[in-house]
Short mmCIF file of N, CA, C and O in Angstrom, two decimals:
data_model
loop_
_atom_site.label_atom_id
_atom_site.label_comp_id
_atom_site.label_asym_id
_atom_site.label_seq_id
_atom_site.Cartn_x
_atom_site.Cartn_y
_atom_site.Cartn_z
N ASP A 1 -23.50 44.02 -31.40
CA ASP A 1 -24.21 45.26 -30.83
C ASP A 1 -23.75 45.76 -29.51
O ASP A 1 -23.62 47.14 -29.46
N GLU A 2 -22.90 45.10 -28.94
CA GLU A 2 -22.77 45.24 -27.17
C GLU A 2 -21.23 45.50 -27.12
O GLU A 2 -20.81 46.01 -26.37
N VAL A 3 -20.22 44.80 -28.47
CA VAL A 3 -19.03 44.73 -28.19
C VAL A 3 -18.26 45.42 -29.46
O VAL A 3 -18.86 44.75 -30.59
N LEU A 4 -17.06 45.98 -29.31
CA LEU A 4 -15.99 46.13 -30.20
C LEU A 4 -14.93 45.84 -30.22
O LEU A 4 -14.53 45.36 -28.83
N ALA A 5 -14.12 45.39 -31.30
CA ALA A 5 -12.80 44.74 -30.95
C ALA A 5 -12.09 45.16 -32.47
O ALA A 5 -12.74 45.42 -33.40
N PHE A 6 -11.00 45.67 -31.88
CA PHE A 6 -9.82 46.01 -33.04
C PHE A 6 -8.26 45.80 -32.37
O PHE A 6 -8.22 45.70 -31.45
N ARG A 7 -7.60 45.83 -33.19
CA ARG A 7 -6.14 45.39 -32.96
C ARG A 7 -5.58 46.74 -32.38
O ARG A 7 -5.93 47.96 -32.74
N ASP A 8 -4.79 46.87 -31.48
CA ASP A 8 -4.03 47.62 -30.69
C ASP A 8 -3.16 48.28 -31.65
O ASP A 8 -2.54 47.77 -32.82
N ILE A 9 -3.04 49.83 -31.68
CA ILE A 9 -1.98 50.44 -32.62
C ILE A 9 -0.57 50.15 -32.10
O ILE A 9 0.25 50.86 -32.95
N ALA A 10 -0.57 49.58 -30.84
CA ALA A 10 1.07 49.68 -30.33
C ALA A 10 1.31 48.12 -29.77
O ALA A 10 1.19 47.86 -28.70
N PRO A 11 1.11 47.26 -30.74
CA PRO A 11 0.96 45.73 -29.94
C PRO A 11 1.97 45.52 -29.28
O PRO A 11 3.11 45.80 -29.79
N GLN A 12 1.79 44.86 -28.22
CA GLN A 12 3.07 44.03 -27.30
C GLN A 12 3.05 42.92 -27.48
O GLN A 12 3.85 42.19 -27.08
N ALA A 13 2.31 41.95 -28.44
CA ALA A 13 2.38 40.83 -28.93
C ALA A 13 2.14 40.41 -30.19
O ALA A 13 1.42 41.57 -30.89
N PRO A 14 2.56 39.25 -30.93
CA PRO A 14 1.90 39.25 -32.27
C PRO A 14 0.49 39.32 -32.63
O PRO A 14 0.24 39.81 -33.54
N VAL A 15 -0.08 38.74 -31.54
CA VAL A 15 -1.76 39.37 -31.66
C VAL A 15 -2.11 39.92 -30.40
O VAL A 15 -1.53 39.81 -29.44
N HIS A 16 -2.62 41.25 -30.57
CA HIS A 16 -2.92 42.17 -29.41
C HIS A 16 -4.07 42.75 -30.10
O HIS A 16 -3.99 43.81 -30.84
N VAL A 17 -5.26 42.55 -29.51
CA VAL A 17 -6.69 42.95 -29.65
C VAL A 17 -7.16 43.70 -28.49
O VAL A 17 -7.32 43.05 -27.49
N LEU A 18 -7.99 44.72 -28.71
CA LEU A 18 -8.63 45.47 -27.46
C LEU A 18 -10.26 44.88 -27.79
O LEU A 18 -10.73 44.97 -28.87
N VAL A 19 -10.83 44.40 -26.79
CA VAL A 19 -12.18 44.38 -26.50
C VAL A 19 -12.98 44.93 -25.58
O VAL A 19 -12.30 45.10 -24.61
N ILE A 20 -13.92 45.66 -26.34
CA ILE A 20 -14.30 46.87 -25.73
C ILE A 20 -15.97 46.85 -25.33
O ILE A 20 -16.64 46.84 -26.43
N PRO A 21 -16.56 47.20 -24.24
CA PRO A 21 -17.85 47.00 -24.12
C PRO A 21 -18.46 48.28 -24.70
O PRO A 21 -17.93 49.44 -24.32
N LYS A 22 -19.63 48.48 -25.36
CA LYS A 22 -20.17 49.92 -25.44
C LYS A 22 -21.10 50.24 -24.31
O LYS A 22 -21.65 49.25 -23.86
N GLY A 23 -20.68 51.13 -23.94
CA GLY A 23 -21.33 51.97 -22.93
C GLY A 23 -20.50 52.61 -22.21
O GLY A 23 -19.26 52.74 -22.28
N ALA A 24 -20.59 53.65 -21.26
CA ALA A 24 -19.95 54.36 -20.63
C ALA A 24 -19.19 53.59 -19.21
O ALA A 24 -19.75 54.07 -17.96
N TYR A 25 -18.29 52.69 -19.59
CA TYR A 25 -17.66 52.07 -18.15
C TYR A 25 -16.27 52.60 -18.03
O TYR A 25 -15.48 52.41 -19.27
N VAL A 26 -15.89 53.11 -17.24
CA VAL A 26 -14.53 53.26 -16.71
C VAL A 26 -13.71 52.37 -16.50
O VAL A 26 -12.56 52.18 -16.89
N SER A 27 -14.20 51.39 -15.94
CA SER A 27 -13.06 50.15 -15.28
C SER A 27 -14.04 48.87 -15.34
O SER A 27 -15.33 48.74 -15.43
N LEU A 28 -13.39 48.01 -15.00
CA LEU A 28 -14.11 46.69 -14.57
C LEU A 28 -15.02 46.60 -13.47
O LEU A 28 -16.29 46.17 -13.46
N HIS A 29 -14.63 47.50 -12.53
CA HIS A 29 -15.38 47.69 -11.25
C HIS A 29 -16.67 48.23 -11.81
O HIS A 29 -17.85 47.84 -11.56
N ASP A 30 -16.71 49.30 -12.55
CA ASP A 30 -18.09 49.98 -13.18
C ASP A 30 -18.62 49.18 -13.75
O ASP A 30 -19.77 49.14 -13.80
N PHE A 31 -17.92 48.51 -14.77
CA PHE A 31 -18.79 47.56 -15.69
C PHE A 31 -19.62 46.68 -15.01
O PHE A 31 -20.71 46.40 -15.32
N THR A 32 -18.97 45.75 -13.90
CA THR A 32 -19.62 44.81 -13.30
C THR A 32 -20.56 45.16 -12.05
O THR A 32 -21.33 44.57 -11.70
N ARG A 33 -20.34 46.39 -12.05
CA ARG A 33 -21.55 46.98 -10.89
C ARG A 33 -22.77 47.51 -11.82
O ARG A 33 -23.76 47.34 -11.24
N ASP A 34 -22.47 48.33 -12.87
CA ASP A 34 -23.55 49.05 -13.55
C ASP A 34 -24.16 48.28 -14.69
O ASP A 34 -25.34 48.68 -14.99
N ALA A 35 -23.55 47.47 -15.22
CA ALA A 35 -23.93 46.55 -16.42
C ALA A 35 -24.90 45.73 -16.03
O ALA A 35 -24.62 44.68 -15.08
N PRO A 36 -25.87 45.45 -17.05
CA PRO A 36 -26.99 44.09 -16.35
C PRO A 36 -25.92 43.01 -16.41
O PRO A 36 -24.83 42.87 -17.40
N ALA A 37 -26.23 42.08 -15.56
CA ALA A 37 -25.59 40.78 -15.83
C ALA A 37 -25.54 40.15 -17.02
O ALA A 37 -24.29 39.42 -17.44
N ASP A 38 -26.52 40.02 -17.80
CA ASP A 38 -26.49 39.31 -19.00
C ASP A 38 -25.49 39.95 -19.92
O ASP A 38 -24.72 39.42 -20.80
N VAL A 39 -25.41 41.52 -19.96
CA VAL A 39 -24.34 42.46 -21.03
C VAL A 39 -22.93 41.77 -20.52
O VAL A 39 -22.32 41.70 -21.21
N VAL A 40 -22.70 41.68 -19.13
CA VAL A 40 -21.52 41.28 -18.68
C VAL A 40 -21.04 40.00 -18.94
O VAL A 40 -19.82 39.76 -19.45
N GLY A 41 -22.04 38.98 -18.94
CA GLY A 41 -21.72 37.64 -19.46
C GLY A 41 -21.39 37.57 -20.95
O GLY A 41 -20.47 36.97 -21.27
N ARG A 42 -22.29 38.25 -21.79
CA ARG A 42 -21.85 38.27 -23.02
C ARG A 42 -20.83 38.63 -23.59
O ARG A 42 -20.28 38.57 -24.63
N PHE A 43 -20.20 40.05 -22.86
CA PHE A 43 -19.04 40.55 -23.24
C PHE A 43 -17.92 39.60 -22.99
O PHE A 43 -17.21 39.39 -23.85
N PHE A 44 -17.92 38.79 -21.92
CA PHE A 44 -16.87 37.73 -21.58
C PHE A 44 -16.98 36.64 -22.54
O PHE A 44 -16.03 35.99 -22.94
N GLN A 45 -18.16 36.22 -22.63
CA GLN A 45 -18.18 35.42 -23.95
C GLN A 45 -17.78 35.65 -25.12
O GLN A 45 -17.26 34.79 -25.91
N LYS A 46 -18.16 36.96 -25.52
CA LYS A 46 -17.76 37.38 -26.85
C LYS A 46 -15.94 37.55 -26.89
O LYS A 46 -15.36 37.02 -28.00
N ALA A 47 -15.39 37.72 -25.77
CA ALA A 47 -13.80 37.86 -25.88
C ALA A 47 -13.38 36.55 -25.85
O ALA A 47 -12.43 36.25 -26.74
N GLY A 48 -14.11 35.43 -25.38
CA GLY A 48 -13.33 33.94 -25.56
C GLY A 48 -13.46 33.69 -26.94
O GLY A 48 -12.81 32.93 -27.55
N GLU A 49 -14.67 34.13 -27.69
CA GLU A 49 -14.95 33.79 -28.92
C GLU A 49 -13.83 34.52 -29.78
O GLU A 49 -13.52 34.16 -30.84
N ILE A 50 -13.52 35.55 -29.55
CA ILE A 50 -12.60 36.47 -30.26
C ILE A 50 -11.50 35.72 -30.25
O ILE A 50 -10.55 35.69 -31.14
N ALA A 51 -10.81 35.34 -28.85
CA ALA A 51 -9.63 34.83 -28.99
C ALA A 51 -9.67 33.48 -29.68
O ALA A 51 -8.62 33.20 -30.18
N ARG A 52 -10.64 32.67 -29.61
CA ARG A 52 -10.64 31.39 -30.74
C ARG A 52 -10.43 31.84 -32.16
O ARG A 52 -9.64 31.11 -32.63
N ASP A 53 -11.47 33.09 -32.57
CA ASP A 53 -11.25 33.49 -33.97
C ASP A 53 -9.95 33.98 -34.12
O ASP A 53 -9.51 33.71 -35.51
N LEU A 54 -9.14 34.72 -33.39
CA LEU A 54 -7.77 34.88 -33.44
C LEU A 54 -6.45 33.85 -33.57
O LEU A 54 -5.69 34.00 -33.83
N GLY A 55 -6.90 32.50 -33.18
CA GLY A 55 -6.33 31.54 -33.09
C GLY A 55 -5.38 31.08 -32.04
O GLY A 55 -4.35 30.53 -32.00
N VAL A 56 -5.70 32.14 -30.84
CA VAL A 56 -4.90 31.99 -29.85
C VAL A 56 -5.01 31.05 -28.59
O VAL A 56 -4.40 30.63 -27.70
N ALA A 57 -6.33 30.71 -28.64
CA ALA A 57 -6.77 29.88 -27.61
C ALA A 57 -6.06 28.37 -27.49
O ALA A 57 -6.12 27.98 -26.30
N GLY A 58 -5.86 27.91 -28.59
CA GLY A 58 -5.43 26.45 -28.30
C GLY A 58 -3.55 26.60 -27.29
O GLY A 58 -3.87 25.73 -26.67
N GLU A 59 -3.16 27.61 -27.71
CA GLU A 59 -1.52 27.47 -27.49
C GLU A 59 -1.69 28.42 -26.03
O GLU A 59 -0.78 28.28 -25.11
N GLY A 60 -2.60 29.05 -26.02
CA GLY A 60 -2.79 30.20 -24.70
C GLY A 60 -2.63 31.56 -24.89
O GLY A 60 -2.10 32.10 -26.18
N TYR A 61 -2.94 32.34 -24.32
CA TYR A 61 -3.03 33.87 -24.35
C TYR A 61 -3.44 34.71 -22.90
O TYR A 61 -3.56 33.76 -22.05
N ARG A 62 -3.38 35.83 -23.12
CA ARG A 62 -3.55 36.61 -21.81
C ARG A 62 -4.57 37.55 -22.31
O ARG A 62 -4.58 38.20 -23.34
N ALA A 63 -5.43 37.57 -21.16
CA ALA A 63 -6.59 38.61 -21.23
C ALA A 63 -6.20 39.55 -20.18
O ALA A 63 -6.35 39.15 -18.85
N ILE A 64 -6.10 41.04 -20.44
CA ILE A 64 -5.63 42.04 -19.18
C ILE A 64 -6.19 42.97 -19.24
O ILE A 64 -6.97 43.74 -20.40
N ALA A 65 -6.79 43.20 -18.34
CA ALA A 65 -7.69 44.56 -17.86
C ALA A 65 -6.90 45.46 -16.89
O ALA A 65 -6.64 45.11 -15.79
N ASN A 66 -6.30 46.57 -17.62
CA ASN A 66 -5.61 47.75 -16.37
C ASN A 66 -6.85 48.38 -15.89
O ASN A 66 -7.51 49.11 -16.55
N ILE A 67 -6.60 48.57 -14.67
CA ILE A 67 -7.50 49.35 -13.75
C ILE A 67 -7.06 50.22 -12.94
O ILE A 67 -6.24 49.79 -11.85
N GLY A 68 -7.33 51.47 -12.81
CA GLY A 68 -6.84 52.64 -12.00
C GLY A 68 -5.44 52.73 -12.30
O GLY A 68 -4.70 52.43 -13.17
N GLY A 69 -4.76 53.91 -11.51
CA GLY A 69 -3.30 54.18 -11.76
C GLY A 69 -2.33 53.25 -11.28
O GLY A 69 -1.83 52.97 -11.96
N HIS A 70 -2.76 52.41 -10.04
CA HIS A 70 -1.55 51.59 -10.08
C HIS A 70 -1.64 50.34 -11.03
O HIS A 70 -0.79 49.53 -10.78
N GLY A 71 -2.79 49.94 -11.27
CA GLY A 71 -3.10 49.07 -12.38
C GLY A 71 -2.59 49.55 -13.74
O GLY A 71 -2.72 48.81 -14.66
N GLY A 72 -2.25 50.81 -14.18
CA GLY A 72 -1.52 50.91 -15.56
C GLY A 72 -2.67 51.43 -16.35
O GLY A 72 -2.39 51.61 -17.56
N GLN A 73 -3.85 51.87 -15.89
CA GLN A 73 -4.91 52.12 -16.77
C GLN A 73 -4.73 53.52 -17.46
O GLN A 73 -4.24 54.44 -16.67
N GLU A 74 -4.43 53.66 -18.83
CA GLU A 74 -4.24 54.89 -19.50
C GLU A 74 -5.55 55.29 -20.04
O GLU A 74 -5.57 56.78 -20.26
N VAL A 75 -6.41 54.72 -20.37
CA VAL A 75 -7.48 55.35 -21.19
C VAL A 75 -8.81 54.81 -20.15
O VAL A 75 -8.88 53.92 -19.64
N PRO A 76 -9.95 55.94 -20.12
CA PRO A 76 -10.58 55.75 -18.93
C PRO A 76 -12.27 55.40 -19.42
O PRO A 76 -13.19 55.94 -19.70
N HIS A 77 -11.72 53.87 -20.08
CA HIS A 77 -12.85 53.31 -20.89
C HIS A 77 -12.49 52.03 -20.38
O HIS A 77 -11.38 51.12 -20.92
N PHE A 78 -13.16 50.83 -19.95
CA PHE A 78 -13.00 49.68 -19.75
C PHE A 78 -12.72 48.81 -20.78
O PHE A 78 -13.37 48.73 -21.95
N HIS A 79 -11.84 48.10 -20.95
CA HIS A 79 -11.23 47.12 -22.15
C HIS A 79 -10.59 46.00 -21.87
O HIS A 79 -9.83 46.07 -20.61
N LEU A 80 -10.43 44.88 -22.56
CA LEU A 80 -9.71 44.09 -22.11
C LEU A 80 -8.56 44.10 -23.53
O LEU A 80 -8.99 44.09 -24.47
N HIS A 81 -7.33 43.73 -23.13
CA HIS A 81 -6.18 43.21 -24.28
C HIS A 81 -6.23 41.83 -24.21
O HIS A 81 -5.82 41.06 -23.11
N ILE A 82 -6.48 41.24 -25.36
CA ILE A 82 -6.31 39.91 -25.83
C ILE A 82 -4.77 39.77 -26.18
O ILE A 82 -4.57 40.37 -27.67
N CYS A 83 -3.67 39.16 -25.76
CA CYS A 83 -2.37 39.08 -26.33
C CYS A 83 -1.84 37.79 -26.37
O CYS A 83 -2.30 36.91 -25.52
N GLY A 84 -1.44 37.07 -27.35
CA GLY A 84 -0.68 36.00 -27.67
C GLY A 84 -0.19 35.87 -29.13
O GLY A 84 0.42 36.99 -29.50
N GLY A 85 -0.04 34.68 -29.47
CA GLY A 85 0.82 34.38 -30.44
C GLY A 85 2.19 34.09 -30.64
O GLY A 85 3.09 33.62 -31.17
N ARG A 86 2.66 34.16 -29.24
CA ARG A 86 3.90 33.80 -28.92
C ARG A 86 4.03 33.44 -26.96
O ARG A 86 3.17 33.81 -26.24
N ARG A 87 4.68 32.80 -26.65
CA ARG A 87 5.33 32.79 -25.24
C ARG A 87 5.23 34.28 -24.39
O ARG A 87 6.21 34.83 -24.86
N LEU A 88 4.65 34.36 -23.78
CA LEU A 88 4.36 35.81 -23.17
C LEU A 88 5.46 35.80 -21.96
O LEU A 88 5.58 37.14 -21.64
N GLY A 89 6.21 35.25 -21.11
CA GLY A 89 6.78 35.26 -20.08
C GLY A 89 5.80 35.69 -18.93
O GLY A 89 4.60 35.82 -18.80
N ARG A 90 7.02 36.32 -18.03
CA ARG A 90 6.19 36.83 -16.50
C ARG A 90 5.46 38.06 -16.82
O ARG A 90 5.76 39.02 -17.55
N MET A 91 4.38 38.13 -16.10
CA MET A 91 3.51 39.31 -16.22
C MET A 91 4.02 40.28 -15.23
O MET A 91 3.96 41.45 -15.58
N ILE A 92 4.44 40.00 -14.05
CA ILE A 92 4.93 40.92 -13.03
C ILE A 92 6.25 40.40 -12.63
O ILE A 92 6.44 39.44 -12.21
N PRO A 93 7.28 41.06 -12.91
CA PRO A 93 8.43 40.62 -12.81
C PRO A 93 9.00 40.53 -11.46
O PRO A 93 8.46 41.21 -10.38
N GLN A 94 9.54 39.57 -10.75
CA GLN A 94 9.86 39.11 -9.53
C GLN A 94 10.94 40.34 -9.19
O GLN A 94 11.73 40.85 -9.95
N GLY A 95 10.58 40.74 -7.95
CA GLY A 95 11.70 41.82 -7.61
C GLY A 95 11.65 42.00 -6.07
O GLY A 95 12.30 42.92 -5.48
#
């Protein structure tokens, strides 16, 4: 009732699913500030359940939330990317 999940239209890994809370939350900042604590908790519990259901929890996966311009956020609605299904490498290249 509170969470939507669907495959990304441009996957960056063999498994790439978006997990979105229902509600008008622009970023993790808004979500954790404005949503009731029990809603925030259930969202993250559901994200973990989805990762297990996708079969990536055992070998590992990445849960990513892009926030703001410097964080690479392109869509103005908070969501998590669950990416896995292979070794993902470095998240931020050394440079």
